[in-house]
Amino acid sequence: MFFWKPILFILGGATGIAGFSSLSSLEWDPEYIWRPKSKNRFYLTTCKQGRGIDDNEKSAWNNSVLQIYLTVKDSSSEIKNGTPLQLVGKGHYQKFRGSTPVNSMTHEDPVDLHKDNGSGETWFVLSIGNVSQKTTLGETGGGPDSERWGALIVCDKQIFTFNDSNPSSLSASLLHTSFSLEKCGDVKNNYKGKQGCSIGIKETESSKGLKWSTEFKPIIVIN
């Protein structure tokens, strides 16, 4: 037994060193960096809705979790200035009345957040509370009975803001909001010697200046 102990120690130690070396050689990007050639989705935030404090046993409400991503709108597109991006979701929802489930949990992936609600109006509105500064998504339509995800889906990151400071204007129709790559030649967008782009946001209806927050400036590495 005395003879085998040192051998086991040496083998274990060598394995540990090799494992540590391989881990330390990995390149970990911060959350604002996206490499579309290696990841087809760029994670932004997770939004949730649950039972409200005023909901009673007769109230209809939605239990939902929706992860929000950006992806290249056409996967065959070249990654360059002007390349359109699309806001998509991935998650699940379930409707309740009081404490009783009305239906089974439904999973969806992807969820097109730019589509209309079937009546030519936007399906989702992105809002920022003037006081709370919380970012929320909300379905438009006929209230809790017809909603799937909910009218007040609260997001866990503050990645957007508005130029307009009017409290009644802090919302944007996602049907009329688009994202695309821009400023790909700007050295400010380079990352670790690689060329990068920023992501532009454009509103085509009653623009209120939706933009990235000062704490979150995404860079898209294109080579």
Short mmCIF file of C-alpha atoms in Angstrom, two decimals:
data_model
loop_
_atom_site.label_atom_id
_atom_site.label_comp_id
_atom_site.label_asym_id
_atom_site.label_seq_id
_atom_site.Cartn_x
_atom_site.Cartn_y
_atom_site.Cartn_z
CA MET A 1 0.00 0.00 0.00
CA PHE A 2 2.85 2.34 0.79
CA PHE A 3 4.27 1.80 -2.72
CA TRP A 4 1.04 2.61 -4.55
CA LYS A 5 0.11 5.80 -2.76
CA PRO A 6 2.78 8.02 -4.39
CA ILE A 7 1.96 6.63 -7.85
CA LEU A 8 -1.73 7.40 -7.47
CA PHE A 9 -0.87 10.87 -6.22
CA ILE A 10 1.37 11.59 -9.21
CA LEU A 11 -1.20 10.36 -11.74
CA GLY A 12 -3.96 12.36 -10.09
CA GLY A 13 -1.77 15.44 -9.94
CA ALA A 14 -0.84 15.18 -13.61
CA THR A 15 -4.48 14.80 -14.58
CA GLY A 16 -5.39 17.84 -12.52
CA ILE A 17 -2.68 19.95 -14.15
CA ALA A 18 -3.76 18.91 -17.64
CA GLY A 19 -7.40 19.68 -16.87
CA PHE A 20 -6.53 23.10 -15.45
CA SER A 21 -4.38 23.96 -18.47
CA SER A 22 -7.12 23.07 -20.95
CA LEU A 23 -9.69 25.14 -19.06
CA SER A 24 -7.43 28.15 -18.74
CA SER A 25 -6.84 28.18 -22.51
CA LEU A 26 -10.55 28.72 -23.26
CA GLU A 27 -11.62 32.18 -24.43
CA TRP A 28 -14.61 33.51 -22.51
CA ASP A 29 -16.40 36.47 -24.12
CA PRO A 30 -18.34 39.03 -22.06
CA GLU A 31 -22.13 39.11 -22.46
CA TYR A 32 -22.08 42.01 -24.94
CA ILE A 33 -20.01 40.09 -27.53
CA TRP A 34 -21.67 37.97 -30.23
CA ARG A 35 -19.84 35.80 -32.76
CA PRO A 36 -22.57 34.83 -35.30
CA LYS A 37 -20.27 32.34 -37.03
CA SER A 38 -20.10 30.22 -33.88
CA LYS A 39 -23.46 31.09 -32.22
CA ASN A 40 -26.64 31.56 -34.20
CA ARG A 41 -28.34 33.41 -31.33
CA PHE A 42 -27.32 36.35 -29.17
CA TYR A 43 -28.89 36.17 -25.70
CA LEU A 44 -30.26 39.46 -24.35
CA THR A 45 -32.53 38.91 -21.34
CA THR A 46 -35.18 36.69 -19.72
CA CYS A 47 -38.69 38.02 -19.13
CA LYS A 48 -41.28 36.50 -16.78
CA GLN A 49 -44.88 36.94 -15.72
CA GLY A 50 -46.63 35.29 -12.79
CA ARG A 51 -49.60 35.76 -10.53
CA GLY A 52 -50.17 39.37 -9.49
CA ILE A 53 -50.66 40.49 -5.90
CA ASP A 54 -54.22 41.60 -6.75
CA ASP A 55 -55.19 38.35 -8.50
CA ASN A 56 -57.83 36.36 -6.59
CA GLU A 57 -59.30 32.88 -7.12
CA LYS A 58 -61.46 34.21 -9.97
CA SER A 59 -58.66 36.06 -11.75
CA ALA A 60 -57.17 34.82 -15.02
CA TRP A 61 -53.40 35.15 -15.21
CA ASN A 62 -50.44 33.78 -17.16
CA ASN A 63 -47.37 31.99 -15.85
CA SER A 64 -44.71 32.55 -18.51
CA VAL A 65 -40.95 32.61 -19.07
CA LEU A 66 -39.55 34.06 -22.30
CA GLN A 67 -35.84 34.21 -23.13
CA ILE A 68 -35.07 36.98 -25.64
CA TYR A 69 -32.43 36.67 -28.38
CA LEU A 70 -31.25 38.38 -31.54
CA THR A 71 -30.54 36.25 -34.57
CA VAL A 72 -29.59 36.93 -38.20
CA LYS A 73 -32.91 37.26 -40.03
CA ASP A 74 -31.72 35.26 -43.04
CA SER A 75 -29.18 32.64 -41.97
CA SER A 76 -27.65 32.66 -45.47
CA SER A 77 -26.92 36.41 -45.32
CA GLU A 78 -23.37 37.73 -45.32
CA ILE A 79 -22.43 39.32 -41.99
CA LYS A 80 -21.80 42.97 -42.94
CA ASN A 81 -23.16 46.52 -42.70
CA GLY A 82 -26.93 46.52 -43.07
CA THR A 83 -27.48 42.81 -42.37
CA PRO A 84 -31.00 42.55 -40.84
CA LEU A 85 -31.41 40.95 -37.42
CA GLN A 86 -34.54 39.55 -35.81
CA LEU A 87 -35.76 39.60 -32.22
CA VAL A 88 -36.94 36.12 -31.22
CA GLY A 89 -38.04 34.40 -28.05
CA LYS A 90 -37.85 30.94 -26.53
CA GLY A 91 -39.90 29.80 -23.56
CA HIS A 92 -43.13 28.47 -22.12
CA TYR A 93 -46.50 29.70 -20.89
CA GLN A 94 -49.54 28.37 -19.02
CA LYS A 95 -52.87 29.99 -18.18
CA PHE A 96 -54.41 29.86 -14.69
CA ARG A 97 -57.64 30.94 -13.09
CA GLY A 98 -56.90 31.49 -9.45
CA SER A 99 -54.81 28.50 -8.37
CA THR A 100 -56.23 26.19 -11.04
CA PRO A 101 -54.45 25.54 -14.36
CA VAL A 102 -56.72 26.21 -17.35
CA ASN A 103 -54.48 24.39 -19.82
CA SER A 104 -51.21 22.49 -19.98
CA MET A 105 -47.85 24.22 -20.30
CA THR A 106 -46.92 25.13 -23.88
CA HIS A 107 -43.31 25.45 -25.09
CA GLU A 108 -42.44 27.58 -28.14
CA ASP A 109 -39.15 28.11 -29.98
CA PRO A 110 -38.73 30.37 -31.83
CA VAL A 111 -41.27 33.09 -31.07
CA ASP A 112 -41.22 35.90 -33.67
CA LEU A 113 -41.52 39.05 -31.58
CA HIS A 114 -41.93 41.29 -34.65
CA LYS A 115 -45.14 39.69 -35.98
CA ASP A 116 -48.63 41.18 -35.82
CA ASN A 117 -51.48 39.91 -33.66
CA GLY A 118 -53.62 38.80 -36.58
CA SER A 119 -55.43 42.14 -36.83
CA GLY A 120 -52.59 44.09 -38.41
CA GLU A 121 -51.44 45.48 -35.07
CA THR A 122 -48.24 44.72 -33.21
CA TRP A 123 -48.29 41.56 -31.10
CA PHE A 124 -45.67 42.74 -28.60
CA VAL A 125 -44.90 46.15 -27.15
CA LEU A 126 -41.59 46.85 -25.39
CA SER A 127 -41.89 49.34 -22.54
CA ILE A 128 -39.70 50.90 -19.86
CA GLY A 129 -41.23 52.12 -16.60
CA ASN A 130 -40.54 55.81 -16.02
CA VAL A 131 -40.13 55.28 -12.27
CA SER A 132 -39.04 51.63 -11.95
CA GLN A 133 -36.92 51.73 -15.14
CA LYS A 134 -37.84 48.06 -15.60
CA THR A 135 -38.07 46.71 -19.13
CA THR A 136 -41.27 44.81 -19.92
CA LEU A 137 -42.83 43.05 -22.88
CA GLY A 138 -46.59 43.03 -23.27
CA GLU A 139 -49.01 41.27 -25.58
CA THR A 140 -51.66 43.44 -27.18
CA GLY A 141 -55.18 42.11 -27.61
CA GLY A 142 -58.21 41.14 -25.60
CA GLY A 143 -56.90 40.72 -22.07
CA PRO A 144 -55.83 37.69 -19.99
CA ASP A 145 -58.36 35.30 -21.57
CA SER A 146 -56.82 35.69 -25.04
CA GLU A 147 -53.18 36.29 -24.05
CA ARG A 148 -50.58 33.54 -24.11
CA TRP A 149 -47.50 35.16 -22.57
CA GLY A 150 -49.13 38.06 -20.74
CA ALA A 151 -49.49 41.84 -20.79
CA LEU A 152 -46.71 42.57 -18.28
CA ILE A 153 -43.73 40.27 -18.79
CA VAL A 154 -40.93 41.75 -16.68
CA CYS A 155 -37.35 41.39 -17.96
CA ASP A 156 -34.34 40.84 -15.70
CA LYS A 157 -31.89 43.16 -17.52
CA GLN A 158 -32.07 46.85 -18.35
CA ILE A 159 -30.52 46.73 -21.82
CA PHE A 160 -32.78 49.30 -23.55
CA THR A 161 -33.66 52.93 -22.98
CA PHE A 162 -35.39 55.78 -24.85
CA ASN A 163 -34.29 59.23 -25.97
CA ASP A 164 -37.80 60.53 -25.30
CA SER A 165 -38.26 61.35 -21.62
CA ASN A 166 -42.06 61.74 -21.81
CA PRO A 167 -43.50 59.16 -19.36
CA SER A 168 -46.40 58.38 -21.70
CA SER A 169 -44.06 57.62 -24.59
CA LEU A 170 -41.76 54.98 -23.12
CA SER A 171 -42.89 52.12 -25.33
CA ALA A 172 -42.16 50.79 -28.80
CA SER A 173 -44.17 48.60 -31.16
CA LEU A 174 -41.95 45.64 -32.09
CA LEU A 175 -43.90 45.18 -35.33
CA HIS A 176 -42.48 48.55 -36.40
CA THR A 177 -39.00 48.13 -34.88
CA SER A 178 -36.04 46.65 -36.72
CA PHE A 179 -32.45 45.75 -35.85
CA SER A 180 -29.46 45.62 -38.20
CA LEU A 181 -25.66 45.64 -38.22
CA GLU A 182 -23.95 49.00 -38.65
CA LYS A 183 -20.56 50.74 -38.34
CA CYS A 184 -18.66 47.57 -39.22
CA GLY A 185 -15.61 49.59 -40.25
CA ASP A 186 -15.42 51.60 -37.04
CA VAL A 187 -12.33 50.68 -35.00
CA LYS A 188 -14.34 51.36 -31.82
CA ASN A 189 -16.24 48.16 -32.57
CA ASN A 190 -13.15 45.99 -32.94
CA TYR A 191 -12.64 43.29 -30.32
CA LYS A 192 -9.31 41.58 -29.57
CA GLY A 193 -7.98 42.43 -33.03
CA LYS A 194 -11.13 41.23 -34.81
CA GLN A 195 -13.41 43.47 -36.86
CA GLY A 196 -16.78 44.11 -35.25
CA CYS A 197 -20.08 45.88 -35.84
CA SER A 198 -22.61 47.61 -33.63
CA ILE A 199 -26.36 46.94 -33.75
CA GLY A 200 -28.61 49.74 -34.95
CA ILE A 201 -32.25 50.07 -33.88
CA LYS A 202 -34.81 51.73 -36.16
CA GLU A 203 -38.47 52.53 -35.49
CA THR A 204 -40.65 53.06 -38.55
CA GLU A 205 -43.71 54.31 -36.66
CA SER A 206 -43.71 57.30 -34.28
CA SER A 207 -40.05 56.99 -33.34
CA LYS A 208 -39.39 57.54 -29.65
CA GLY A 209 -35.67 56.88 -29.71
CA LEU A 210 -35.43 53.26 -28.59
CA LYS A 211 -31.72 52.52 -28.12
CA TRP A 212 -29.27 50.40 -26.15
CA SER A 213 -28.65 51.47 -22.58
CA THR A 214 -25.30 52.99 -21.68
CA GLU A 215 -24.49 49.83 -19.67
CA PHE A 216 -25.02 47.50 -22.66
CA LYS A 217 -23.35 48.19 -26.00
CA PRO A 218 -23.30 44.97 -28.06
CA ILE A 219 -20.45 44.24 -30.46
CA ILE A 220 -20.82 41.69 -33.25
CA VAL A 221 -17.51 40.06 -34.21
CA ILE A 222 -17.63 39.31 -37.94
CA ASN A 223 -14.25 37.65 -38.63
#
